[in-house]
Every structure is written in C-alpha cells, then in structure tokens.
CSV table of C-alpha atoms and ligand atoms in Angstrom, one decimal:
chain,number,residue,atom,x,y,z
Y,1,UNK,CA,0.0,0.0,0.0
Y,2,UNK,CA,2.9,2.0,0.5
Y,3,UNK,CA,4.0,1.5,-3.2
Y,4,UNK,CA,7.0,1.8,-2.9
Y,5,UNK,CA,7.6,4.4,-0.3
Y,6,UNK,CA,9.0,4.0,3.3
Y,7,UNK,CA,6.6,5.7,5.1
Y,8,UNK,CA,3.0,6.5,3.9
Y,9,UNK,CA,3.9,10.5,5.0
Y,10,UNK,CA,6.3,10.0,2.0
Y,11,UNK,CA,3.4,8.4,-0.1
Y,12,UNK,CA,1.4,11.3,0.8
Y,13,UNK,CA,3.9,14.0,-0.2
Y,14,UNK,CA,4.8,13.0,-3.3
Y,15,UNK,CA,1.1,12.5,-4.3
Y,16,UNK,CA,0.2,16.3,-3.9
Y,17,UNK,CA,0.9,17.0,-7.8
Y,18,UNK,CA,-1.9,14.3,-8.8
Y,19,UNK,CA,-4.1,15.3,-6.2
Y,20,UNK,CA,-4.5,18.9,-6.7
Y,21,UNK,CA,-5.0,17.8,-10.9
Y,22,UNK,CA,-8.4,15.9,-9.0
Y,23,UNK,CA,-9.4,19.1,-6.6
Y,24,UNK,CA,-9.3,21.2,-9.8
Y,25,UNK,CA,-10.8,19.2,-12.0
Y,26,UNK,CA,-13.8,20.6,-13.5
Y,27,UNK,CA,-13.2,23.6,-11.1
Y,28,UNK,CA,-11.4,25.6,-13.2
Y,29,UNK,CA,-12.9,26.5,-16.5
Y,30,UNK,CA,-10.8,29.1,-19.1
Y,31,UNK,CA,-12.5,32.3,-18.1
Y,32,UNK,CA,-13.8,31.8,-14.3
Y,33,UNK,CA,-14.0,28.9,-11.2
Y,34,UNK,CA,-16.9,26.7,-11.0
Y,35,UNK,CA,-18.4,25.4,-7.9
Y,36,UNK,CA,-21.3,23.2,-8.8
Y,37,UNK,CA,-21.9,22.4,-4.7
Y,38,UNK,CA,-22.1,26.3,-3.8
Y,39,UNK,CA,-25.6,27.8,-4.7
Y,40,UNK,CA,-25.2,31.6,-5.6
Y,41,UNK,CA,-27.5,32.3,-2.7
Y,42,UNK,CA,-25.0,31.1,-0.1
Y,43,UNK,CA,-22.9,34.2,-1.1
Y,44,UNK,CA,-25.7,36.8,-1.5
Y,45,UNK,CA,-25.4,39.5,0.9
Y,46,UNK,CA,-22.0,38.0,2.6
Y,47,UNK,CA,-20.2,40.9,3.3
Y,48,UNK,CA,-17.9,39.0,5.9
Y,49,UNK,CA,-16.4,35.5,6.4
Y,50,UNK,CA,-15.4,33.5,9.3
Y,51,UNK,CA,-13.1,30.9,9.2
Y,52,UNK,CA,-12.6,28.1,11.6
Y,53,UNK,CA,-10.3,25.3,12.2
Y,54,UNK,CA,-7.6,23.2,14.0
Y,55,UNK,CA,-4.2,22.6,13.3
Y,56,UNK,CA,-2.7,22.2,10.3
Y,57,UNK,CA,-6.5,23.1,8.6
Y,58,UNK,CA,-6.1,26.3,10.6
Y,59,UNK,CA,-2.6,27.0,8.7
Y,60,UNK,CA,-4.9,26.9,5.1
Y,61,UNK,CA,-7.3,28.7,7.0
Y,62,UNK,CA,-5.0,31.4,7.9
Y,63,UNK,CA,-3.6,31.7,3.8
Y,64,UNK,CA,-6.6,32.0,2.6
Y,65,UNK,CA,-7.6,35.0,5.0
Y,66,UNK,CA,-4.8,37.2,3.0
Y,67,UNK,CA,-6.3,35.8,-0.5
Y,68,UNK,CA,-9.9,36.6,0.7
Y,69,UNK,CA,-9.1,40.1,1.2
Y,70,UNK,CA,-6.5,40.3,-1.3
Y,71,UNK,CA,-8.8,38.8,-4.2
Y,72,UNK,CA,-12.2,39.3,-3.1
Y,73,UNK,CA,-12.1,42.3,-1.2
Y,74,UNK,CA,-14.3,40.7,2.0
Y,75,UNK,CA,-13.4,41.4,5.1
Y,76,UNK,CA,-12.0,37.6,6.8
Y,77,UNK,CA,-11.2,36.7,10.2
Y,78,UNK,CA,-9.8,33.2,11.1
Y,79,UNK,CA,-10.1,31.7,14.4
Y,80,UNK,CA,-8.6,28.4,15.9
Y,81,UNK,CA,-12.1,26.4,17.1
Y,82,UNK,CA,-11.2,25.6,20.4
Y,83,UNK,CA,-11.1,29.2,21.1
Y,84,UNK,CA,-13.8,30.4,18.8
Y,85,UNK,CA,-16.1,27.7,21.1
Y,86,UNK,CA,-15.6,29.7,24.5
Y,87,UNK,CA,-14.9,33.3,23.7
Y,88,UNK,CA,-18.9,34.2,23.2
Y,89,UNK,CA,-18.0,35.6,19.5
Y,90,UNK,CA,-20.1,38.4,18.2
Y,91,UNK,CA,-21.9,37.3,15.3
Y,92,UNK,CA,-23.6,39.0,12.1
Y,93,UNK,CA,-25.4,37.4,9.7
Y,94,UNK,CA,-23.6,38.8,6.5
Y,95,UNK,CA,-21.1,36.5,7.6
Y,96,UNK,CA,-20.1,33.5,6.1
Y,97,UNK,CA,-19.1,30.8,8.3
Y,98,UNK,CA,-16.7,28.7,6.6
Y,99,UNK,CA,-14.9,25.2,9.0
Y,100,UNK,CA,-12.1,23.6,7.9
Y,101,UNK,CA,-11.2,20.1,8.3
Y,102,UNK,CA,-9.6,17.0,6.7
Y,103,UNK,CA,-11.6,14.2,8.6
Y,104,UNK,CA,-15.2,16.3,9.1
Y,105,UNK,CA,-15.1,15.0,12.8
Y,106,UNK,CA,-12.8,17.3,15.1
Y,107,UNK,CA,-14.9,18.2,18.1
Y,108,UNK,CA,-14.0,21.5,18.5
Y,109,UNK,CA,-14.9,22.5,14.6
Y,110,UNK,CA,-18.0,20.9,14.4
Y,111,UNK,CA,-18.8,22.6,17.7
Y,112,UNK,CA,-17.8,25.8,16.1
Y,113,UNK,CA,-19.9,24.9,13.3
Y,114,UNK,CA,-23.2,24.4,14.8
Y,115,UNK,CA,-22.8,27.5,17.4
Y,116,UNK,CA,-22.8,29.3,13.9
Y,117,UNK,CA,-25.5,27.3,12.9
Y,118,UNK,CA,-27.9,28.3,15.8
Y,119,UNK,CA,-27.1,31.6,15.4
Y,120,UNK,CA,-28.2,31.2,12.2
Y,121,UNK,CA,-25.3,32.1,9.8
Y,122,UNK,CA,-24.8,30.7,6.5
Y,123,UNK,CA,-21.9,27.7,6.3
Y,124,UNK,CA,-19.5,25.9,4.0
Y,125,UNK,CA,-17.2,23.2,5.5
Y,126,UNK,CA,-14.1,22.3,3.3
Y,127,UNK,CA,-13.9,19.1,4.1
Y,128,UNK,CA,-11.8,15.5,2.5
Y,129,UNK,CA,-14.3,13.0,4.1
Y,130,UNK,CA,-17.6,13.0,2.6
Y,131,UNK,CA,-20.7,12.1,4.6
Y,132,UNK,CA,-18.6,12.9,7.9
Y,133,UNK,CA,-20.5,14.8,10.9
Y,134,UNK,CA,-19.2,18.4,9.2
Y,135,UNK,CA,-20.4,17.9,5.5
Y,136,UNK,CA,-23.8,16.2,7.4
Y,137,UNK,CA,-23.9,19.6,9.6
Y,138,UNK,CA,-23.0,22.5,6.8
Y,139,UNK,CA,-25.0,23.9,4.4
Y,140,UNK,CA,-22.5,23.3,1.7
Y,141,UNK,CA,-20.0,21.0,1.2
Y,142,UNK,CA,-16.7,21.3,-1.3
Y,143,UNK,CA,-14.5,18.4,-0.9
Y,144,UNK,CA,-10.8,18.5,-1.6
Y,145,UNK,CA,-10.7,15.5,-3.1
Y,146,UNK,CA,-6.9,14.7,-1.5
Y,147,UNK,CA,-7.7,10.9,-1.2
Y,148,UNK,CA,-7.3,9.0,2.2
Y,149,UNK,CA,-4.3,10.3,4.1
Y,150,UNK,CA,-3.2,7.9,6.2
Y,151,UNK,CA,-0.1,9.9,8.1
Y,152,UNK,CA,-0.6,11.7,11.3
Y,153,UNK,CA,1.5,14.4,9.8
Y,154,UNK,CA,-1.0,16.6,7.3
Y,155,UNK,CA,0.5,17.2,4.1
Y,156,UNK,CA,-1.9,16.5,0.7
Y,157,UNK,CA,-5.4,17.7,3.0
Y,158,UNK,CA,-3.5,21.0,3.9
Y,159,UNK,CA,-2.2,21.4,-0.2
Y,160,UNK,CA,-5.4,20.7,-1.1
Y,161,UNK,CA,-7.6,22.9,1.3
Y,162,UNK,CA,-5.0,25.7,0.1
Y,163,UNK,CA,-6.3,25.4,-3.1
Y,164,UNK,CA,-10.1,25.3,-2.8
Y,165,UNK,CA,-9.8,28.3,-0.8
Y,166,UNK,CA,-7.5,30.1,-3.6
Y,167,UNK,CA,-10.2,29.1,-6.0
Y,168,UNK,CA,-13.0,30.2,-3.6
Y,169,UNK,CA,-11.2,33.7,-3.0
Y,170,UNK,CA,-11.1,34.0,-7.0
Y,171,UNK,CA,-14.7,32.6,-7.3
Y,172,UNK,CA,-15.8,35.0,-4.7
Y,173,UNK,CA,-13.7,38.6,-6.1
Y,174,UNK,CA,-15.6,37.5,-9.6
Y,175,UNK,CA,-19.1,37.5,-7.9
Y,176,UNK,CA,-18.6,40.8,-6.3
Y,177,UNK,CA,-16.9,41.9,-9.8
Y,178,UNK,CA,-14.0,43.1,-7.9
Y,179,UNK,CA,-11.5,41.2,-9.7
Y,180,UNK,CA,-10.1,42.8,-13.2
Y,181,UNK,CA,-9.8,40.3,-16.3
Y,182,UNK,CA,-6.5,40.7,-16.5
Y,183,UNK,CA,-5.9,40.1,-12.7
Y,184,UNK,CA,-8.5,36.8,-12.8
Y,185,UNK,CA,-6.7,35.7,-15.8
Y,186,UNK,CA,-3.2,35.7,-14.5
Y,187,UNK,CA,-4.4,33.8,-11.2
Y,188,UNK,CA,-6.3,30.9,-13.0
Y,189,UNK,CA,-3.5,30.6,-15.1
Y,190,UNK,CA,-0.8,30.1,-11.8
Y,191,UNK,CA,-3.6,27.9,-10.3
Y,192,UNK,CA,-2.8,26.1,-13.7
Y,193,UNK,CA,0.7,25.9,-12.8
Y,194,UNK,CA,-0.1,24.5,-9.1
Y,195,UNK,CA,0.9,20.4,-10.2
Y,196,UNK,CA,3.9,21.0,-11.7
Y,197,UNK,CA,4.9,23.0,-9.1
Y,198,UNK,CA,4.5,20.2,-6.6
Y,199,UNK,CA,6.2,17.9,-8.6
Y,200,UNK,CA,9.5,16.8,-6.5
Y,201,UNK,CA,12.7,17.6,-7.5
Y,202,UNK,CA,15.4,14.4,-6.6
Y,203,UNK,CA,17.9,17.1,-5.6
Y,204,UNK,CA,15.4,18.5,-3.0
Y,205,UNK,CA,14.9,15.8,-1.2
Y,206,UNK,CA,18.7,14.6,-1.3
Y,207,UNK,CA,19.2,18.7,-0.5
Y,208,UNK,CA,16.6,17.9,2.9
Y,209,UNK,CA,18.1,14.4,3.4
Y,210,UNK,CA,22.3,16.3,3.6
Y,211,UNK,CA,20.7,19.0,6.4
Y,212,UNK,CA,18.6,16.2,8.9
Y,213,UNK,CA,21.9,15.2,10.0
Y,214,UNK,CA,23.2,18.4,11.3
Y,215,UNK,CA,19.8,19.9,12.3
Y,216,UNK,CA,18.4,16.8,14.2
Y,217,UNK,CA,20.8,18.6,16.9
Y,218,UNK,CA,19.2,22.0,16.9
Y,219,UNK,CA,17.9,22.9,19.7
Y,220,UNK,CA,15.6,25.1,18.6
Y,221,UNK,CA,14.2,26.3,15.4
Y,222,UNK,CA,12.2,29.2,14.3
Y,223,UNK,CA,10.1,29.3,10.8
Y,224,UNK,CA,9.8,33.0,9.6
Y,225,UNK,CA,8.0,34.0,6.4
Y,226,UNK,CA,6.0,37.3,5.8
Y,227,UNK,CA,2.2,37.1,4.4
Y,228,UNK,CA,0.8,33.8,3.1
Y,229,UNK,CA,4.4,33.1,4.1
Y,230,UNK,CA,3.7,33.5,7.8
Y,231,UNK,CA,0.8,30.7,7.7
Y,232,UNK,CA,3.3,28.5,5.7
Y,233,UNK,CA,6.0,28.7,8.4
Y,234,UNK,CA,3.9,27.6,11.0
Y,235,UNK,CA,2.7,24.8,9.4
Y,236,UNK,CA,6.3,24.2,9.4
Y,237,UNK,CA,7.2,24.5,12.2
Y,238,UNK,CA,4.0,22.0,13.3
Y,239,UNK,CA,5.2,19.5,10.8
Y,240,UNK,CA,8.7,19.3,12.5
Y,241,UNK,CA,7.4,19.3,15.4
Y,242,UNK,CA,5.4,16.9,16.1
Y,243,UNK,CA,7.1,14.2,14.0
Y,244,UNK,CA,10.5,15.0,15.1
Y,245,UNK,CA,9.6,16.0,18.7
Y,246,UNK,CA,12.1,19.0,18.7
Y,247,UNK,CA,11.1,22.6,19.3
Y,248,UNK,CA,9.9,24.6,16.9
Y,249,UNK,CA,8.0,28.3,16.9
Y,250,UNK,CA,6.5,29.7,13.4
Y,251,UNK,CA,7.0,33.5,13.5
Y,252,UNK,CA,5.8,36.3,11.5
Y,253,UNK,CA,9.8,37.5,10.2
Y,254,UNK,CA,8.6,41.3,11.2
Y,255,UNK,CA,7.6,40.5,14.7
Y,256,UNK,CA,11.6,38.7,15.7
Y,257,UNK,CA,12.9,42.2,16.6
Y,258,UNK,CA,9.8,42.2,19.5
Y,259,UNK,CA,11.6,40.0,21.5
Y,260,UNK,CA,12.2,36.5,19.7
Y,261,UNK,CA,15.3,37.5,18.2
Y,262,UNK,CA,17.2,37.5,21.9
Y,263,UNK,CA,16.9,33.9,21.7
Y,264,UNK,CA,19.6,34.0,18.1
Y,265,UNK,CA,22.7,31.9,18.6
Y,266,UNK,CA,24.2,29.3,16.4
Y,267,UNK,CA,22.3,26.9,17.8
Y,268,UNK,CA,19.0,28.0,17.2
Y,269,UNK,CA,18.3,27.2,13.4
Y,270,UNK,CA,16.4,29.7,11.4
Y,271,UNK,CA,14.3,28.4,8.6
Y,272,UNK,CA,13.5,31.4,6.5
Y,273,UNK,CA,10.8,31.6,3.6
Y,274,UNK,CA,12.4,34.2,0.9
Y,275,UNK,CA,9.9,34.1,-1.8
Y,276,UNK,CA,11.0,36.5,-5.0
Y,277,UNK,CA,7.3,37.4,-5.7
Y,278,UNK,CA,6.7,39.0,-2.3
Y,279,UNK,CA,8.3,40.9,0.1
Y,280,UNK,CA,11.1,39.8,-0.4
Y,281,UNK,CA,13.7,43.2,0.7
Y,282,UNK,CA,11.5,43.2,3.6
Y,283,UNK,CA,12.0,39.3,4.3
Y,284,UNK,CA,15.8,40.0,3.8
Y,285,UNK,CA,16.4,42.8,6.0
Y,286,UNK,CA,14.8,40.6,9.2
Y,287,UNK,CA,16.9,37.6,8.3
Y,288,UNK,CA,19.9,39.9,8.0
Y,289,UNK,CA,19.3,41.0,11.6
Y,290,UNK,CA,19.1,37.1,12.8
Y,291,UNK,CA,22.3,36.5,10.8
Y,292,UNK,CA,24.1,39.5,12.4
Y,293,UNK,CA,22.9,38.0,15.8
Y,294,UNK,CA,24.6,34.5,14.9
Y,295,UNK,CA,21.4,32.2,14.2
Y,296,UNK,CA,22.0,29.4,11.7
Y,297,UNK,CA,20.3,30.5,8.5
Y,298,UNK,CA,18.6,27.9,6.1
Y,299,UNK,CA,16.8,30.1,3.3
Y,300,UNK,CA,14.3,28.2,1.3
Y,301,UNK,CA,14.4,30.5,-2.0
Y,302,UNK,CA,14.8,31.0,-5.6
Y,303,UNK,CA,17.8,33.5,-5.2
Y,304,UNK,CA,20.4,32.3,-3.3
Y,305,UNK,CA,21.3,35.0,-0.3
Y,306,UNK,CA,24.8,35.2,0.8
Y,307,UNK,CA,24.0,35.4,4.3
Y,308,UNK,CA,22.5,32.1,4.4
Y,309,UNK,CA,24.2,29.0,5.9
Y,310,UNK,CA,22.1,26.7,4.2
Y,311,UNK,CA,20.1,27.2,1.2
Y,312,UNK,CA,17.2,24.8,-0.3
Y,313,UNK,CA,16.8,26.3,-3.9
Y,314,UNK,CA,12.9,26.2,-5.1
Y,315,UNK,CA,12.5,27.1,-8.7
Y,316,UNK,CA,11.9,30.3,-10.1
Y,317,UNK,CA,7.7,31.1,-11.5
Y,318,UNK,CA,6.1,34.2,-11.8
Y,319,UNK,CA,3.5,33.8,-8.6
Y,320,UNK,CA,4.2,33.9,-4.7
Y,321,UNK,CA,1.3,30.9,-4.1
Y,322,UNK,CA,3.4,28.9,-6.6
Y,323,UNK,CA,6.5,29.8,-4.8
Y,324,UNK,CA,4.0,28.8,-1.7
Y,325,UNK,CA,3.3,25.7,-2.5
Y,326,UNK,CA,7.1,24.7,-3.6
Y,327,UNK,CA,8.2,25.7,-0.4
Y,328,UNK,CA,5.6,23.7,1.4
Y,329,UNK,CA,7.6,20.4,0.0
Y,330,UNK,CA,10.8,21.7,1.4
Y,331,UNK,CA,9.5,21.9,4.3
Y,332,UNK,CA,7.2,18.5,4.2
Y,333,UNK,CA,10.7,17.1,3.4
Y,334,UNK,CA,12.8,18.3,5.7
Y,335,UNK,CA,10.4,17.4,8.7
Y,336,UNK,CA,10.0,14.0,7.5
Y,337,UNK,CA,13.8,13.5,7.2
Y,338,UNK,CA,15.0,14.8,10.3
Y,339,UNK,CA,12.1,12.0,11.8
Y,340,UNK,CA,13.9,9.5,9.5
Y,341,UNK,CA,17.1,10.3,11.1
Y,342,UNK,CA,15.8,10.6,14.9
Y,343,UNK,CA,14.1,7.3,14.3
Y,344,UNK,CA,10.8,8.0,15.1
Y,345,UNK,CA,8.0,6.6,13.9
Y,346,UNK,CA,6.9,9.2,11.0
Y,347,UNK,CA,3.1,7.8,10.1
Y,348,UNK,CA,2.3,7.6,13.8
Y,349,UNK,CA,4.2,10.1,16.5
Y,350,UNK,CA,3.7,9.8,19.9
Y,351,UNK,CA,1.1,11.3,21.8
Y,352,UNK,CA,-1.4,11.9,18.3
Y,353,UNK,CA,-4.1,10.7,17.0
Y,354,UNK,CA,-5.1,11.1,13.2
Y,355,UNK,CA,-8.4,12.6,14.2
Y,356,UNK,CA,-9.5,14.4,17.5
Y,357,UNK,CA,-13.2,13.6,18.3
Y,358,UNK,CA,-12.5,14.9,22.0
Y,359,UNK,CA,-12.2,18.3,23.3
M,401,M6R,O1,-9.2,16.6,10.6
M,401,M6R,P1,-8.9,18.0,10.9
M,401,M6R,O2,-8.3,18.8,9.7
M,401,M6R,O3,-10.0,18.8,11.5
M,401,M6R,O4,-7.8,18.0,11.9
M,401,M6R,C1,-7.2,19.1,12.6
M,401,M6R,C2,-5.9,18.8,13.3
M,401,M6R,O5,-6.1,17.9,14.3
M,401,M6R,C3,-4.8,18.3,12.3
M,401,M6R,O6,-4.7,19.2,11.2
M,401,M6R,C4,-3.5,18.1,13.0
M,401,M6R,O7,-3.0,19.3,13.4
M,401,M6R,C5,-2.5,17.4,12.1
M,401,M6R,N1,-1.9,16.3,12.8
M,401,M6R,C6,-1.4,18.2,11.6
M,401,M6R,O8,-0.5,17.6,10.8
C-alpha cells in the first residue's frame, strides 16, 4: 500500500501533484471557477467571512484569509475552534461561516460549526471525508478530493484545502466583480501551474536528506516568512514538530525584533521563507538581523542570499502561491527526514491521533 515508499507521510507528499489535478478538476474553466456544490444564494449578501479550524487546517485557513481580502475584497477573520467555542463571538449574519477540516469529525470545529448554525449564519465546511459529521452539519459542502491520508503528519489535506480556498477567493472577487480580467486571468492561469509546481525535485529531497543530519541537533528552530508566508512557516514548524519531537516556533519574520530575536545563537536554526514574488527586501532585511545576531540560516528561495548557511533552492515562477506551494515540499521534506534520522515513527508520532473527536 505503501508502493514503494518508506513511510505512507512520504506516499502522501509525493502525491500532492496528482491530487491537486483531481481538486481542480472541473473547477477551473478558461475564463472563471466553477463550484457546482455552492448555490449563488449562499454568497448573496455576505459581506464577511469566518473561518474556523484546528491545526494544520487552521494554517490553510490562515492563507486563505490574505487571499480573501486580497482577491475578493471581503473582510476575513480566522479563528482556531477551540477558542472560537468559549470566547462568546459576536456574530452577524452577513457573515459566512466557513470550517475547515480534513476528517469532518474534530470536536472543536464541528462545535464551532453548529454554534454558527444556531445563530443562524450561513456555512461551507471544506472538508476530505464526505458524509462525515461536518459535510452532514453545513450547508455546503466542497471536498478537496486529496484521497485518504493515512499519516498523522497533514500534508496533501493542507495542499489541497490551500487550493479550494485560492479558488474560492477567485470565485468570490468574480461574484462581487471586484477582480479585473486581466488580474482573474493571471491567477487561473498560476492555479494552472499549481501540479507542476508540486512535482518533486530528486535534488530536494537529497538537499533535505544532507541537512537532517546536522539539524536533528538543533535545539531550537524558528520558521519565519512574511504574508501567506507566515501561515506556511507555521505549518512548518507544526510538521517538524510533532514528528520530530524537537522545538519549533512559526514566527511572522517582522515581529523577531519584538523579543524573539534575543533567543539567536548558532544553535538555534532559522528556517527562512524568501519568496521572489513577495516581500522579499522586507524578508531579507529581518533575516539579516538574525544572521548578524549569529542564528544558523537555512533560506528556502529561488535566489540564493549570501547570508545564508544553508540554502534549499525552489524554482523560479512568476506567482508567490506557486512559490508557496514549492516551499511547502521543502518543508514537508525536511520534517520527515529529520524524523527519518531521529528514528521515530513518522506515520504515527507519539502522543497523536489522526483525528481528535474529543475536546
Ligand atoms: O481533521 P482536521 O483537519 O479537522 O484535523 C485538525 C488537526 O487535528 C490536524 O490538522 C493536526 O494538526 C494534524 N496532525 C497536523 O499535521
């Protein structure tokens, strides 16, 4: 079942090109995005959307809040459910109430979901389990379509969630007629680029393989990016973390200089996102402060930056989400391989379950 792979996390990663050709398909037509399960009515009058999730589908959650109001100009708040549940939330209902989750049955976001229920808000669970408790609960259902994923550690349920919600953001900023044709156009046709993208590179993964064996002895890491970039290094830093079992913090790069940064030495290892399509001076100047202050550097780039120790070389495209989403690997690979080398069990770490039905 594992065809071939060591580990079905491996299986899983090396999968995401195929998967996201299924999640598109039929999605994406030349001019605009089709959602067959979304009636227009669910967006009518939104003026607002809520997101809520756990984990790593609170990462794709957390993207897609910069695309929603980047692309569709709608005001978009994301909230981890186990806080969401307790916090008494104020809610309108304008607002679009949209869960996240990869097996439909985490307690705490099918809680959310029906508190938004009763209070009588619209819903749309993203969801990879059909006919689960969420896609039951929600008004309407889109399903990633990433296939079972049988690793503790999310990888093609996060790819894929990333991408229904780009595609929902474009859907969305072409309903409200917000989105220019040329803009639309040059976004379907990265989306278009999204598989090839995630196909792996063999010098990658022997590029992640060289640095497990110096930075299983970190003792400490921090994952900085800057906008979608942010999200990305947390999921990260989750990903190392809990199948690794060594520390790790995902930072916005801007806020290191707000106290983070007294923690650089060369032992704590600094895994910075550098995309070329956004941000990037700003990106540079906050890893130049970590460098001057000692921290090992490992950029994960197309341009190679002379301050960095390490450097895992993405290719170059013409779109930050594809530089996103070719980062993502890096990091998927990295994680796994430091695992490899720790020898812990990668498909099942300690202490987790694959699905959390309890608060
Ligand atoms: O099934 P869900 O997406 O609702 O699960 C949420 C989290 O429990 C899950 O993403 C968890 O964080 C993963 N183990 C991360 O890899």
């Amino acid at each position: 079942q594992k065809d071939g792979f060591r580990f079905f996390m491996e299986k899983e990663i090396y999968e995401q090109s195929d998967v996201v050709v299924d999640c598109m398909l039929g999605r994406l037509s030349d001019d605009e995005i089709l959602f067959d399960e979304i009636d227009k009515s669910l967006i009518k009058g939104i003026n607002e959307i809520k997101i809520c999730a756990c984990g790593t589908s609170y990462h794709s959650g957390l993207t897609a809040s910069y695309l929603f109001e980047r692309l569709s100009k709608v005001k978009c708040n994301v909230e981890i459910a186990s806080e969401f549940r307790y916090k008494e939330p104020l809610l309108t209902k304008d607002t679009l109430f949209i869960v996240i989750s990869q097996s439909g049955e985490t307690a705490d976001t099918l809680e959310a979901l029906k508190m938004a229920k009763a209070a009588g808000l619209k819903s749309l669970v993203i969801c990879n389990v059909d006919n689960s408790s969420m896609t039951r609960t929600a008004d309407a259902t889109i399903l990633t379509r990433a296939g079972i994923e049988k690793g503790v550690a999310s990888t093609k349920a996060f790819t894929t969630q990333t991408v229904v919600l780009w595609m929902l953001a474009l859907y969305f900023g072409k309903a409200k007629n917000v989105l220019g044709s040329d803009k639309l156009q040059s976004e379907l046709h990265a989306l278009r680029e999204v598989p090839k993208s995630l196909i792996i590179d063999d010098s990658m993964h022997e590029k992640t393989k060289r640095l497990s064996k110096r930075y299983l002895h970190g003792h400490g890491f921090f994952f900085i990016g800057r906008d979608v970039f942010f999200p990305l290094a947390l999921e990260g830093a989750l990903k190392l973390k809990e199948i690794s079992y060594l520390h790790a913090e995902g930072y916005p790069a801007g806020e290191m200089k707000h106290g983070p940064i007294a923690l650089a030495d060369p032992e704590l290892f600094t895994i910075a996102l550098m995309p070329q399509n956004l941000l990037y001076d700003k990106i540079k100047s906050n890893v130049e402060e970590l460098s001057a202050r000692d921290s090992t550097i490992c950029s994960i780039s197309p341009l190679d930056f002379d301050l960095s120790d390490d450097f895992i070389k993405i290719n170059e495209t013409d779109h930050y989400m594809l530089e996103f989403f070719e980062m993502l690997i890096a990091l998927q690979l990295l994680s796994m391989e430091i695992s490899v080398r720790l020898g812990n069990d990668v498909d099942m770490p300690r202490n987790l379950a694959k699905s959390v039905t309890v608060e």
